[in-house]
Amino acid sequence: MKIGLRILLGYFLVVGLAAWFLLNVFMAEVKPGVRATQEDTLVGTAHMLAAVVAGDMRAGTLQSSGVLARLQDALRGTIRANVGGIDRHRLDYRVYITDARGIVLFDSEGRDVGKDYSRWNDVYLTLRGKYGARSTRSDPNDEDSTVMHVAAPILDQGQVIGVLTVAKPNASVQAFVERSQQTILRGGAVLLGLSLLIGLAVTSWLARALGKLMAYVSAVEAGRKVVLPALGKSEIGTLGRALEAMRARLEGKEYAEQLMHTLAHELKSPIAAIQASAELLQEEMPEQERRHFLGNIVSQNARQKQLIDKLLALVRVEQQQRLEATESVELHVLARQAGNDFAGALAAAGVTLEYADAPRDGNAGVDAGAGAATGAGALAGGAGVPGAGVPLLVRGDALLLRQALGNLLDNAIGFSPRGGVVRIALWRGTDDVGIEVCDQGPGVPAYAADRLFERFYSLPRPGGGKSTGLGLPFVREVAALHGGTVSVASAPGGGCCARLALPLPLAI
């Protein structure tokens, strides 16, 4: 179970239990509260009527009292009232009066006159100077048929000479109870719904932050270039920054160890060659051999310098997790600049540079009007460049892209036979845009296909010698910084093609 779902379930469980407890309390308190209000009303009504009939009770004229006759008519009549949205058509009161012995002298319903009520709690307690009330079912088999009875003493100079009881069915207020309960239930449902929405929002926020952190950790584990996402100043953000710092320290230590090991290994060969040549130069030898060994020292020293320079450039891009600043880069201009950078190398190698726009499906090819130039004239000023009027723009670091394209051109020139052709093709596909550099060399051997991007791995060139083995790893890192890819493979018609692709979301 995902942590976001766990948080949501835990939150909703706590809120649900709290809401359930509160709703139960409220629901349980509605009925007693309404009935307590009804009882309080009955208390006031009973005492008021007891005071009204006290004179007739003392005088013994209760049976002929006009008050009771009008009271009985009122209770039997009809009314029109709307109480809180509930219609009332009659008074649901019953009034009866007993003497000091508990014998019923008056009953508004006229059914129990003469009966002994002395054992009912309302009469029994009131005759003894206490608060008398009871709740009795009118139908023993129906728990909803309870009737509340509240009594008040009829006094004569402080002596209880009778009891007046006012009764009202609890069913008369049941509608108010049910309406209040329904209101509470609706409110509870709204509360739970809002709590769920809040829980979803909070969980989504936490899950999104944790998801970013997990994606970052997964990318680091996979060895991809990735920058710590913005996680705010919360505990998750603190954890992310701690992981980033730990990652930087561990990777830095491991990278330094690996770098020193590989650098020492690669420098052994030129150092040994220089050492051997220097020792031989200490002996007497013909001038031609002396020049040979001096040339060997110079070339090995140049190789060391090239190795160190390229290694420093590779270290810089490998440690860079994102582009610090980007600009609009026009790929046609970039290709012309790279061609101009290698004009001397092209002339020295006797290699021709051609430029072409590939078809829109991304398959490289030379248009019928593709221009060709050799040496310093290659692509200068854009002459003979098909499609040069249709700009291919990307966002990126122009210097890094130029260096990456230069590495691809350097490899293509180095593996091309004298009189061969190196072709630069710009293309735009459905999802990406980029540059393809192809040569007419021997292609990529099957045994080397999976190792081309290993640091310091290189293949012997047709003219002899090997490269530093750092050019393609540099191109791969630059492509990764731009969100793109680079691939190198043998071309179907012979030679080798290197493709640098940048995703279209970077294009403008």
Short mmCIF file of C-alpha atoms in Angstrom, two decimals:
data_model
loop_
_atom_site.label_atom_id
_atom_site.label_comp_id
_atom_site.label_asym_id
_atom_site.label_seq_id
_atom_site.Cartn_x
_atom_site.Cartn_y
_atom_site.Cartn_z
CA MET A 1 0.00 0.00 0.00
CA LYS A 2 1.38 3.39 -0.99
CA ILE A 3 2.24 5.83 1.77
CA GLY A 4 -0.20 8.43 0.44
CA LEU A 5 -3.08 5.96 0.71
CA ARG A 6 -1.94 4.99 4.19
CA ILE A 7 -1.94 8.63 5.29
CA LEU A 8 -5.39 9.17 3.78
CA LEU A 9 -6.84 6.07 5.43
CA GLY A 10 -5.32 6.96 8.79
CA TYR A 11 -6.58 10.54 8.59
CA PHE A 12 -10.05 9.52 7.50
CA LEU A 13 -10.20 6.83 10.19
CA VAL A 14 -9.44 9.39 12.91
CA VAL A 15 -11.86 11.95 11.48
CA GLY A 16 -14.51 9.31 10.89
CA LEU A 17 -14.31 7.98 14.45
CA ALA A 18 -14.46 11.51 15.86
CA ALA A 19 -17.43 12.39 13.66
CA TRP A 20 -19.19 9.12 14.52
CA PHE A 21 -18.72 9.75 18.23
CA LEU A 22 -19.98 13.35 18.02
CA LEU A 23 -22.95 12.39 15.86
CA ASN A 24 -23.92 9.66 18.31
CA VAL A 25 -23.75 12.12 21.19
CA PHE A 26 -25.80 14.72 19.33
CA MET A 27 -28.34 12.17 18.14
CA ALA A 28 -28.68 10.76 21.64
CA GLU A 29 -29.16 14.24 23.12
CA VAL A 30 -31.83 15.44 20.70
CA LYS A 31 -34.74 13.42 22.09
CA PRO A 32 -34.01 14.08 25.79
CA GLY A 33 -33.45 17.76 25.03
CA VAL A 34 -36.76 18.15 23.21
CA ARG A 35 -38.63 16.22 25.92
CA ALA A 36 -36.99 18.27 28.65
CA THR A 37 -38.25 21.39 26.88
CA GLN A 38 -41.72 19.88 26.68
CA GLU A 39 -41.63 18.95 30.37
CA ASP A 40 -40.62 22.47 31.31
CA THR A 41 -43.59 23.82 29.32
CA LEU A 42 -45.92 21.35 31.04
CA VAL A 43 -44.62 22.40 34.46
CA GLY A 44 -45.47 26.04 33.80
CA THR A 45 -48.88 25.16 32.32
CA ALA A 46 -49.80 22.89 35.24
CA HIS A 47 -48.91 25.43 37.93
CA MET A 48 -50.70 28.20 36.11
CA LEU A 49 -53.93 26.16 35.73
CA ALA A 50 -53.64 24.96 39.33
CA ALA A 51 -53.63 28.56 40.50
CA VAL A 52 -56.65 29.35 38.29
CA VAL A 53 -58.84 26.53 39.64
CA ALA A 54 -57.68 26.79 43.27
CA GLY A 55 -60.61 29.11 44.18
CA ASP A 56 -63.24 26.77 42.76
CA MET A 57 -61.55 23.82 44.48
CA ARG A 58 -61.67 25.56 47.89
CA ALA A 59 -65.27 26.62 47.37
CA GLY A 60 -66.34 23.15 46.24
CA THR A 61 -67.74 24.52 42.98
CA LEU A 62 -65.25 22.77 40.70
CA GLN A 63 -67.91 20.83 38.79
CA SER A 64 -69.76 23.99 37.84
CA SER A 65 -66.62 26.03 37.14
CA GLY A 66 -66.85 28.00 33.92
CA VAL A 67 -63.05 27.91 33.66
CA LEU A 68 -62.98 24.16 33.28
CA ALA A 69 -65.81 24.19 30.78
CA ARG A 70 -63.97 26.70 28.59
CA LEU A 71 -60.76 24.74 29.05
CA GLN A 72 -62.47 21.56 27.90
CA ASP A 73 -63.93 23.33 24.86
CA ALA A 74 -60.49 24.70 23.95
CA LEU A 75 -58.85 21.29 24.18
CA ARG A 76 -61.52 19.74 21.96
CA GLY A 77 -61.45 22.54 19.38
CA THR A 78 -59.17 23.05 16.41
CA ILE A 79 -56.34 25.53 15.82
CA ARG A 80 -54.22 26.68 12.93
CA ALA A 81 -50.50 26.98 13.62
CA ASN A 82 -47.23 26.26 11.84
CA VAL A 83 -44.43 25.61 14.27
CA GLY A 84 -41.04 25.43 12.62
CA GLY A 85 -42.57 24.13 9.39
CA ILE A 86 -44.83 21.59 11.15
CA ASP A 87 -48.59 22.23 11.04
CA ARG A 88 -50.68 22.02 14.23
CA HIS A 89 -54.48 21.52 14.10
CA ARG A 90 -55.36 20.77 17.75
CA LEU A 91 -54.03 21.03 21.27
CA ASP A 92 -52.60 17.69 22.35
CA TYR A 93 -53.14 18.37 26.05
CA ARG A 94 -55.10 16.37 28.57
CA VAL A 95 -55.94 17.91 31.96
CA TYR A 96 -57.30 16.11 34.98
CA ILE A 97 -57.83 17.13 38.63
CA THR A 98 -57.88 14.91 41.71
CA ASP A 99 -58.81 15.66 45.29
CA ALA A 100 -56.56 15.16 48.30
CA ARG A 101 -57.26 11.41 48.22
CA GLY A 102 -56.29 11.05 44.55
CA ILE A 103 -59.84 10.58 43.22
CA VAL A 104 -60.34 12.11 39.78
CA LEU A 105 -62.81 15.02 39.94
CA PHE A 106 -62.28 16.38 36.43
CA ASP A 107 -60.93 14.85 33.19
CA SER A 108 -60.79 16.96 30.03
CA GLU A 109 -61.36 13.78 28.03
CA GLY A 110 -64.24 12.75 30.35
CA ARG A 111 -63.18 9.11 30.67
CA ASP A 112 -61.62 8.61 34.12
CA VAL A 113 -63.78 10.76 36.44
CA GLY A 114 -64.18 8.97 39.78
CA LYS A 115 -61.16 6.71 39.36
CA ASP A 116 -58.44 6.45 41.98
CA TYR A 117 -55.17 7.97 40.69
CA SER A 118 -53.52 8.07 44.08
CA ARG A 119 -50.94 5.44 43.06
CA TRP A 120 -49.76 7.24 39.89
CA ASN A 121 -46.45 9.00 40.48
CA ASP A 122 -47.62 12.40 39.38
CA VAL A 123 -50.46 12.43 41.96
CA TYR A 124 -48.71 10.37 44.63
CA LEU A 125 -45.60 12.54 44.79
CA THR A 126 -47.43 15.85 44.48
CA LEU A 127 -49.78 15.03 47.38
CA ARG A 128 -46.65 14.50 49.49
CA GLY A 129 -45.15 17.86 48.59
CA LYS A 130 -42.74 16.58 45.96
CA TYR A 131 -42.35 17.14 42.23
CA GLY A 132 -44.77 14.75 40.57
CA ALA A 133 -44.28 13.58 36.98
CA ARG A 134 -44.45 10.37 35.02
CA SER A 135 -44.21 9.04 31.46
CA THR A 136 -46.59 6.18 30.69
CA ARG A 137 -47.40 4.27 27.51
CA SER A 138 -50.96 4.64 26.32
CA ASP A 139 -50.44 1.37 24.45
CA PRO A 140 -48.35 -1.12 26.43
CA ASN A 141 -47.11 -2.72 23.18
CA ASP A 142 -46.01 0.54 21.51
CA GLU A 143 -42.91 2.21 22.89
CA ASP A 144 -43.67 5.36 20.87
CA SER A 145 -47.05 5.85 22.62
CA THR A 146 -45.61 7.36 25.82
CA VAL A 147 -47.46 10.28 27.38
CA MET A 148 -45.74 12.76 29.69
CA HIS A 149 -47.68 13.75 32.80
CA VAL A 150 -46.67 16.73 34.97
CA ALA A 151 -48.63 17.63 38.11
CA ALA A 152 -48.97 20.78 40.21
CA PRO A 153 -50.53 21.06 43.71
CA ILE A 154 -53.77 22.91 44.30
CA LEU A 155 -53.21 24.78 47.57
CA ASP A 156 -55.41 26.23 50.30
CA GLN A 157 -53.39 28.26 52.76
CA GLY A 158 -50.33 26.10 52.10
CA GLN A 159 -52.22 22.82 52.32
CA VAL A 160 -52.52 20.50 49.35
CA ILE A 161 -56.21 20.05 48.65
CA GLY A 162 -55.86 18.56 45.20
CA VAL A 163 -53.64 17.89 42.22
CA LEU A 164 -53.88 19.20 38.65
CA THR A 165 -52.05 17.18 36.01
CA VAL A 166 -51.29 18.26 32.45
CA ALA A 167 -50.46 15.44 30.03
CA LYS A 168 -49.08 15.60 26.50
CA PRO A 169 -48.10 12.70 24.16
CA ASN A 170 -44.40 12.55 23.37
CA ALA A 171 -45.38 11.73 19.79
CA SER A 172 -46.52 15.33 19.39
CA VAL A 173 -42.89 16.49 19.46
CA GLN A 174 -41.44 13.47 17.65
CA ALA A 175 -41.51 15.38 14.36
CA PHE A 176 -39.20 18.00 15.88
CA VAL A 177 -36.90 15.26 17.15
CA GLU A 178 -36.71 13.58 13.75
CA ARG A 179 -36.16 16.86 11.95
CA SER A 180 -33.29 17.77 14.29
CA GLN A 181 -31.77 14.34 13.83
CA GLN A 182 -31.98 14.65 10.06
CA THR A 183 -30.33 18.07 10.23
CA ILE A 184 -27.52 16.63 12.36
CA LEU A 185 -27.07 13.72 9.95
CA ARG A 186 -26.87 16.07 6.96
CA GLY A 187 -24.39 18.24 8.78
CA GLY A 188 -22.37 15.17 9.70
CA ALA A 189 -22.34 14.01 6.09
CA VAL A 190 -21.14 17.44 4.97
CA LEU A 191 -18.49 17.38 7.70
CA LEU A 192 -17.25 13.97 6.58
CA GLY A 193 -17.26 15.07 2.95
CA LEU A 194 -15.26 18.21 3.72
CA SER A 195 -12.90 16.18 5.90
CA LEU A 196 -12.38 13.74 3.04
CA LEU A 197 -11.64 16.58 0.61
CA ILE A 198 -9.19 18.15 3.06
CA GLY A 199 -7.62 14.74 3.63
CA LEU A 200 -7.29 14.21 -0.11
CA ALA A 201 -5.70 17.64 -0.55
CA VAL A 202 -3.22 17.13 2.30
CA THR A 203 -2.46 13.57 1.19
CA SER A 204 -2.03 14.70 -2.40
CA TRP A 205 0.41 17.39 -1.28
CA LEU A 206 2.41 14.93 0.82
CA ALA A 207 2.26 12.22 -1.84
CA ARG A 208 3.36 14.68 -4.53
CA ALA A 209 6.34 15.80 -2.45
CA LEU A 210 7.25 12.21 -1.58
CA GLY A 211 6.75 11.20 -5.21
CA LYS A 212 9.21 13.88 -6.33
CA LEU A 213 11.71 12.72 -3.74
CA MET A 214 11.25 9.05 -4.72
CA ALA A 215 11.63 9.89 -8.42
CA TYR A 216 14.81 11.78 -7.59
CA VAL A 217 16.18 8.84 -5.57
CA SER A 218 15.28 6.41 -8.37
CA ALA A 219 17.03 8.58 -10.95
CA VAL A 220 20.13 8.81 -8.75
CA GLU A 221 20.08 5.05 -8.28
CA ALA A 222 19.85 4.58 -12.05
CA GLY A 223 22.84 6.88 -12.56
CA ARG A 224 20.91 9.53 -14.51
CA LYS A 225 21.56 13.25 -14.34
CA VAL A 226 18.93 14.74 -12.08
CA VAL A 227 18.49 17.85 -9.96
CA LEU A 228 16.83 17.81 -6.55
CA PRO A 229 13.25 19.07 -7.11
CA ALA A 230 11.82 21.98 -5.16
CA LEU A 231 10.44 20.42 -1.96
CA GLY A 232 9.94 23.53 0.15
CA LYS A 233 11.09 24.00 3.74
CA SER A 234 9.16 21.09 5.23
CA GLU A 235 10.69 17.96 6.75
CA ILE A 236 10.51 16.32 3.30
CA GLY A 237 12.51 19.21 1.84
CA THR A 238 15.08 18.89 4.63
CA LEU A 239 15.33 15.15 3.97
CA GLY A 240 15.76 15.79 0.24
CA ARG A 241 18.55 18.31 0.80
CA ALA A 242 20.26 15.91 3.18
CA LEU A 243 20.08 13.16 0.56
CA GLU A 244 21.44 15.55 -2.07
CA ALA A 245 24.37 16.51 0.15
CA MET A 246 25.08 12.87 0.98
CA ARG A 247 24.86 11.95 -2.69
CA ALA A 248 27.28 14.73 -3.65
CA ARG A 249 29.81 13.60 -1.05
CA LEU A 250 29.59 9.91 -1.92
CA GLU A 251 29.63 10.47 -5.66
CA GLY A 252 32.45 12.97 -5.34
CA LYS A 253 34.58 10.53 -3.37
CA GLU A 254 33.84 7.62 -5.68
CA TYR A 255 34.31 9.75 -8.79
CA ALA A 256 37.66 11.08 -7.59
CA GLU A 257 38.93 7.58 -6.83
CA GLN A 258 37.82 6.28 -10.22
CA LEU A 259 39.20 9.32 -12.01
CA MET A 260 42.60 9.05 -10.39
CA HIS A 261 42.75 5.34 -11.17
CA THR A 262 41.84 5.73 -14.84
CA LEU A 263 44.03 8.84 -15.31
CA ALA A 264 47.04 7.08 -13.83
CA HIS A 265 46.38 4.09 -16.07
CA GLU A 266 46.07 6.18 -19.24
CA LEU A 267 49.13 8.32 -18.47
CA LYS A 268 51.36 5.32 -17.97
CA SER A 269 51.78 4.70 -21.69
CA PRO A 270 52.85 8.24 -22.78
CA ILE A 271 55.03 8.65 -19.69
CA ALA A 272 56.75 5.35 -20.39
CA ALA A 273 57.26 6.33 -24.05
CA ILE A 274 58.73 9.69 -23.06
CA GLN A 275 60.97 8.03 -20.47
CA ALA A 276 62.26 5.47 -22.98
CA SER A 277 62.90 8.11 -25.64
CA ALA A 278 64.72 10.36 -23.16
CA GLU A 279 66.96 7.51 -22.03
CA LEU A 280 67.82 6.59 -25.60
CA LEU A 281 68.62 10.22 -26.41
CA GLN A 282 71.34 10.15 -23.75
CA GLU A 283 73.30 7.74 -25.98
CA GLU A 284 75.10 8.47 -29.22
CA MET A 285 72.87 7.90 -32.27
CA PRO A 286 72.43 9.12 -35.81
CA GLU A 287 70.70 12.49 -36.29
CA GLN A 288 67.73 10.90 -38.02
CA GLU A 289 67.02 8.60 -35.06
CA ARG A 290 67.51 11.49 -32.65
CA ARG A 291 64.87 13.50 -34.51
CA HIS A 292 62.56 10.46 -34.42
CA PHE A 293 62.83 10.11 -30.65
CA LEU A 294 62.47 13.88 -30.12
CA GLY A 295 59.32 13.79 -32.26
CA ASN A 296 58.05 10.88 -30.19
CA ILE A 297 58.56 12.89 -26.99
CA VAL A 298 56.70 15.89 -28.46
CA SER A 299 53.78 13.74 -29.71
CA GLN A 300 53.46 11.85 -26.43
CA ASN A 301 53.56 15.13 -24.51
CA ALA A 302 50.82 16.53 -26.81
CA ARG A 303 48.84 13.37 -26.21
CA GLN A 304 49.12 13.87 -22.44
CA LYS A 305 47.98 17.49 -22.77
CA GLN A 306 45.07 16.49 -24.98
CA LEU A 307 44.16 13.73 -22.58
CA ILE A 308 44.17 16.05 -19.58
CA ASP A 309 42.25 18.81 -21.39
CA LYS A 310 39.55 16.44 -22.58
CA LEU A 311 39.37 14.73 -19.23
CA LEU A 312 38.85 18.06 -17.48
CA ALA A 313 36.10 18.95 -19.94
CA LEU A 314 34.46 15.56 -19.37
CA VAL A 315 34.71 15.93 -15.59
CA ARG A 316 33.03 19.32 -15.81
CA VAL A 317 30.00 18.05 -17.74
CA GLU A 318 29.77 14.81 -15.74
CA GLN A 319 29.54 16.75 -12.49
CA GLN A 320 27.03 19.21 -13.96
CA GLN A 321 23.47 18.10 -13.17
CA ARG A 322 21.65 20.72 -15.22
CA LEU A 323 22.24 23.57 -17.63
CA GLU A 324 22.95 26.74 -15.69
CA ALA A 325 21.87 29.02 -18.52
CA THR A 326 20.27 28.37 -21.89
CA GLU A 327 19.98 30.32 -25.09
CA SER A 328 18.44 29.94 -28.51
CA VAL A 329 20.75 27.83 -30.70
CA GLU A 330 20.22 27.61 -34.47
CA LEU A 331 21.45 24.21 -35.66
CA HIS A 332 22.41 25.41 -39.18
CA VAL A 333 24.64 28.07 -37.63
CA LEU A 334 26.04 25.52 -35.19
CA ALA A 335 26.95 23.17 -38.05
CA ARG A 336 28.69 25.99 -39.98
CA GLN A 337 30.66 26.98 -36.88
CA ALA A 338 31.79 23.38 -36.28
CA GLY A 339 32.78 23.05 -39.96
CA ASN A 340 34.86 26.22 -39.71
CA ASP A 341 36.49 24.97 -36.49
CA PHE A 342 37.74 21.86 -38.34
CA ALA A 343 38.59 23.48 -41.65
CA GLY A 344 42.31 22.90 -41.03
CA ALA A 345 41.84 19.30 -39.99
CA LEU A 346 39.67 18.66 -43.05
CA ALA A 347 42.30 20.09 -45.37
CA ALA A 348 45.11 18.16 -43.68
CA ALA A 349 43.20 14.88 -43.88
CA GLY A 350 42.05 15.52 -47.45
CA VAL A 351 38.45 14.97 -46.46
CA THR A 352 35.42 16.71 -47.98
CA LEU A 353 32.63 18.05 -45.75
CA GLU A 354 29.07 18.02 -47.06
CA TYR A 355 25.99 19.49 -45.46
CA ALA A 356 22.37 18.43 -46.04
CA ASP A 357 18.91 18.62 -44.54
CA ALA A 358 17.57 15.14 -43.89
CA PRO A 359 13.91 14.29 -44.65
CA ARG A 360 11.36 15.20 -41.95
CA ASP A 361 11.06 11.61 -40.82
CA GLY A 362 14.57 11.92 -39.47
CA ASN A 363 16.35 9.63 -41.98
CA ALA A 364 19.56 11.29 -43.02
CA GLY A 365 20.15 11.95 -46.66
CA VAL A 366 21.59 14.50 -49.02
CA ASP A 367 19.31 16.72 -51.03
CA ALA A 368 19.94 16.98 -54.73
CA GLY A 369 21.31 20.44 -54.28
CA ALA A 370 23.46 19.70 -51.26
CA GLY A 371 26.59 21.76 -51.25
CA ALA A 372 30.05 20.32 -50.77
CA ALA A 373 33.25 22.03 -49.76
CA THR A 374 36.72 20.91 -48.87
CA GLY A 375 38.96 22.29 -46.18
CA ALA A 376 38.50 25.91 -45.21
CA GLY A 377 35.71 26.44 -47.69
CA ALA A 378 33.38 23.96 -46.05
CA LEU A 379 30.06 25.56 -45.14
CA ALA A 380 31.62 28.99 -44.93
CA GLY A 381 28.88 31.56 -45.01
CA GLY A 382 26.26 28.89 -45.59
CA ALA A 383 26.79 28.61 -49.35
CA GLY A 384 25.07 25.60 -50.83
CA VAL A 385 23.23 24.77 -47.61
CA PRO A 386 19.79 23.35 -48.44
CA GLY A 387 17.10 24.30 -46.02
CA ALA A 388 19.25 26.99 -44.43
CA GLY A 389 16.35 29.39 -44.74
CA VAL A 390 14.24 27.20 -42.45
CA PRO A 391 15.75 27.63 -38.97
CA LEU A 392 15.99 24.71 -36.56
CA LEU A 393 16.07 26.29 -33.11
CA VAL A 394 16.63 24.62 -29.76
CA ARG A 395 17.20 25.83 -26.22
CA GLY A 396 20.56 24.88 -24.79
CA ASP A 397 24.20 25.72 -24.15
CA ALA A 398 25.69 26.75 -27.48
CA LEU A 399 29.29 26.17 -26.37
CA LEU A 400 28.64 22.63 -25.10
CA LEU A 401 26.66 21.71 -28.21
CA ARG A 402 29.43 23.10 -30.41
CA GLN A 403 32.06 21.08 -28.50
CA ALA A 404 29.92 17.93 -28.73
CA LEU A 405 29.44 18.35 -32.49
CA GLY A 406 33.18 19.02 -32.78
CA ASN A 407 33.96 15.69 -31.09
CA LEU A 408 31.69 13.89 -33.54
CA LEU A 409 33.37 15.66 -36.47
CA ASP A 410 36.83 14.86 -35.08
CA ASN A 411 35.97 11.16 -34.93
CA ALA A 412 34.46 11.22 -38.44
CA ILE A 413 37.54 12.92 -39.89
CA GLY A 414 39.90 10.59 -38.04
CA PHE A 415 38.21 7.45 -39.38
CA SER A 416 37.64 8.73 -42.94
CA PRO A 417 40.04 7.63 -45.70
CA ARG A 418 41.88 10.30 -47.62
CA GLY A 419 39.56 11.66 -50.28
CA GLY A 420 36.54 10.53 -48.27
CA VAL A 421 33.42 12.50 -47.46
CA VAL A 422 32.01 13.50 -44.05
CA ARG A 423 28.36 14.49 -44.14
CA ILE A 424 26.46 16.62 -41.63
CA ALA A 425 22.68 16.23 -41.90
CA LEU A 426 20.13 18.24 -39.94
CA TRP A 427 16.79 16.57 -39.35
CA ARG A 428 13.53 17.03 -37.57
CA GLY A 429 11.35 14.09 -36.60
CA THR A 430 8.02 13.73 -34.87
CA ASP A 431 9.39 14.07 -31.35
CA ASP A 432 12.94 15.30 -31.75
CA VAL A 433 15.36 17.38 -33.76
CA GLY A 434 19.09 17.07 -34.19
CA ILE A 435 22.25 16.49 -36.17
CA GLU A 436 23.70 13.41 -37.83
CA VAL A 437 27.41 13.10 -38.72
CA CYS A 438 28.38 10.29 -41.13
CA ASP A 439 31.73 9.19 -42.52
CA GLN A 440 32.97 6.67 -45.08
CA GLY A 441 35.30 4.85 -42.72
CA PRO A 442 35.38 1.17 -41.74
CA GLY A 443 32.31 1.44 -39.47
CA VAL A 444 31.92 0.08 -35.96
CA PRO A 445 33.14 -3.48 -35.30
CA ALA A 446 30.58 -5.74 -33.67
CA TYR A 447 32.80 -6.31 -30.63
CA ALA A 448 33.05 -2.57 -29.95
CA ALA A 449 29.39 -1.60 -30.41
CA ASP A 450 28.60 -1.80 -26.69
CA ARG A 451 31.78 -0.09 -25.50
CA LEU A 452 31.96 3.07 -27.60
CA PHE A 453 30.82 5.33 -24.76
CA GLU A 454 33.16 3.88 -22.14
CA ARG A 455 35.70 6.34 -20.85
CA PHE A 456 39.18 5.91 -22.47
CA TYR A 457 37.91 3.23 -24.87
CA SER A 458 39.00 3.91 -28.45
CA LEU A 459 39.55 2.07 -31.72
CA PRO A 460 42.65 2.29 -33.92
CA ARG A 461 42.27 4.84 -36.69
CA PRO A 462 43.07 4.08 -40.35
CA GLY A 463 46.09 6.37 -40.32
CA GLY A 464 47.47 4.77 -37.15
CA GLY A 465 47.23 5.79 -33.52
CA LYS A 466 44.28 6.00 -31.19
CA SER A 467 42.22 8.80 -29.72
CA THR A 468 41.84 9.61 -26.03
CA GLY A 469 38.57 7.73 -25.79
CA LEU A 470 36.93 10.72 -24.09
CA GLY A 471 35.12 12.36 -27.02
CA LEU A 472 32.02 10.17 -27.15
CA PRO A 473 31.55 10.10 -23.34
CA PHE A 474 31.64 13.92 -23.48
CA VAL A 475 28.99 13.97 -26.22
CA ARG A 476 26.81 11.59 -24.20
CA GLU A 477 26.96 13.85 -21.13
CA VAL A 478 26.14 16.96 -23.17
CA ALA A 479 23.18 15.17 -24.75
CA ALA A 480 21.93 14.09 -21.31
CA LEU A 481 22.19 17.66 -20.00
CA HIS A 482 19.96 18.77 -22.89
CA GLY A 483 17.49 15.94 -22.34
CA GLY A 484 18.59 14.22 -25.53
CA THR A 485 20.46 11.13 -26.67
CA VAL A 486 23.43 10.20 -28.85
CA SER A 487 23.95 7.00 -30.76
CA VAL A 488 26.72 5.65 -32.98
CA ALA A 489 26.28 2.78 -35.44
CA SER A 490 27.55 1.49 -38.75
CA ALA A 491 25.69 2.88 -41.76
CA PRO A 492 23.92 0.40 -44.11
CA GLY A 493 25.93 1.63 -47.11
CA GLY A 494 29.24 1.58 -45.23
CA GLY A 495 30.92 3.93 -42.85
CA CYS A 496 29.62 5.13 -39.50
CA CYS A 497 26.89 7.55 -38.45
CA ALA A 498 26.60 9.37 -35.12
CA ARG A 499 23.24 10.91 -34.28
CA LEU A 500 22.73 13.65 -31.67
CA ALA A 501 19.01 14.06 -30.90
CA LEU A 502 17.31 16.72 -28.79
CA PRO A 503 13.65 16.39 -27.77
CA LEU A 504 11.18 18.75 -29.42
CA PRO A 505 9.94 20.25 -26.11
CA LEU A 506 13.26 22.10 -26.12
CA ALA A 507 12.58 23.42 -29.61
CA ILE A 508 11.06 26.89 -30.10
#
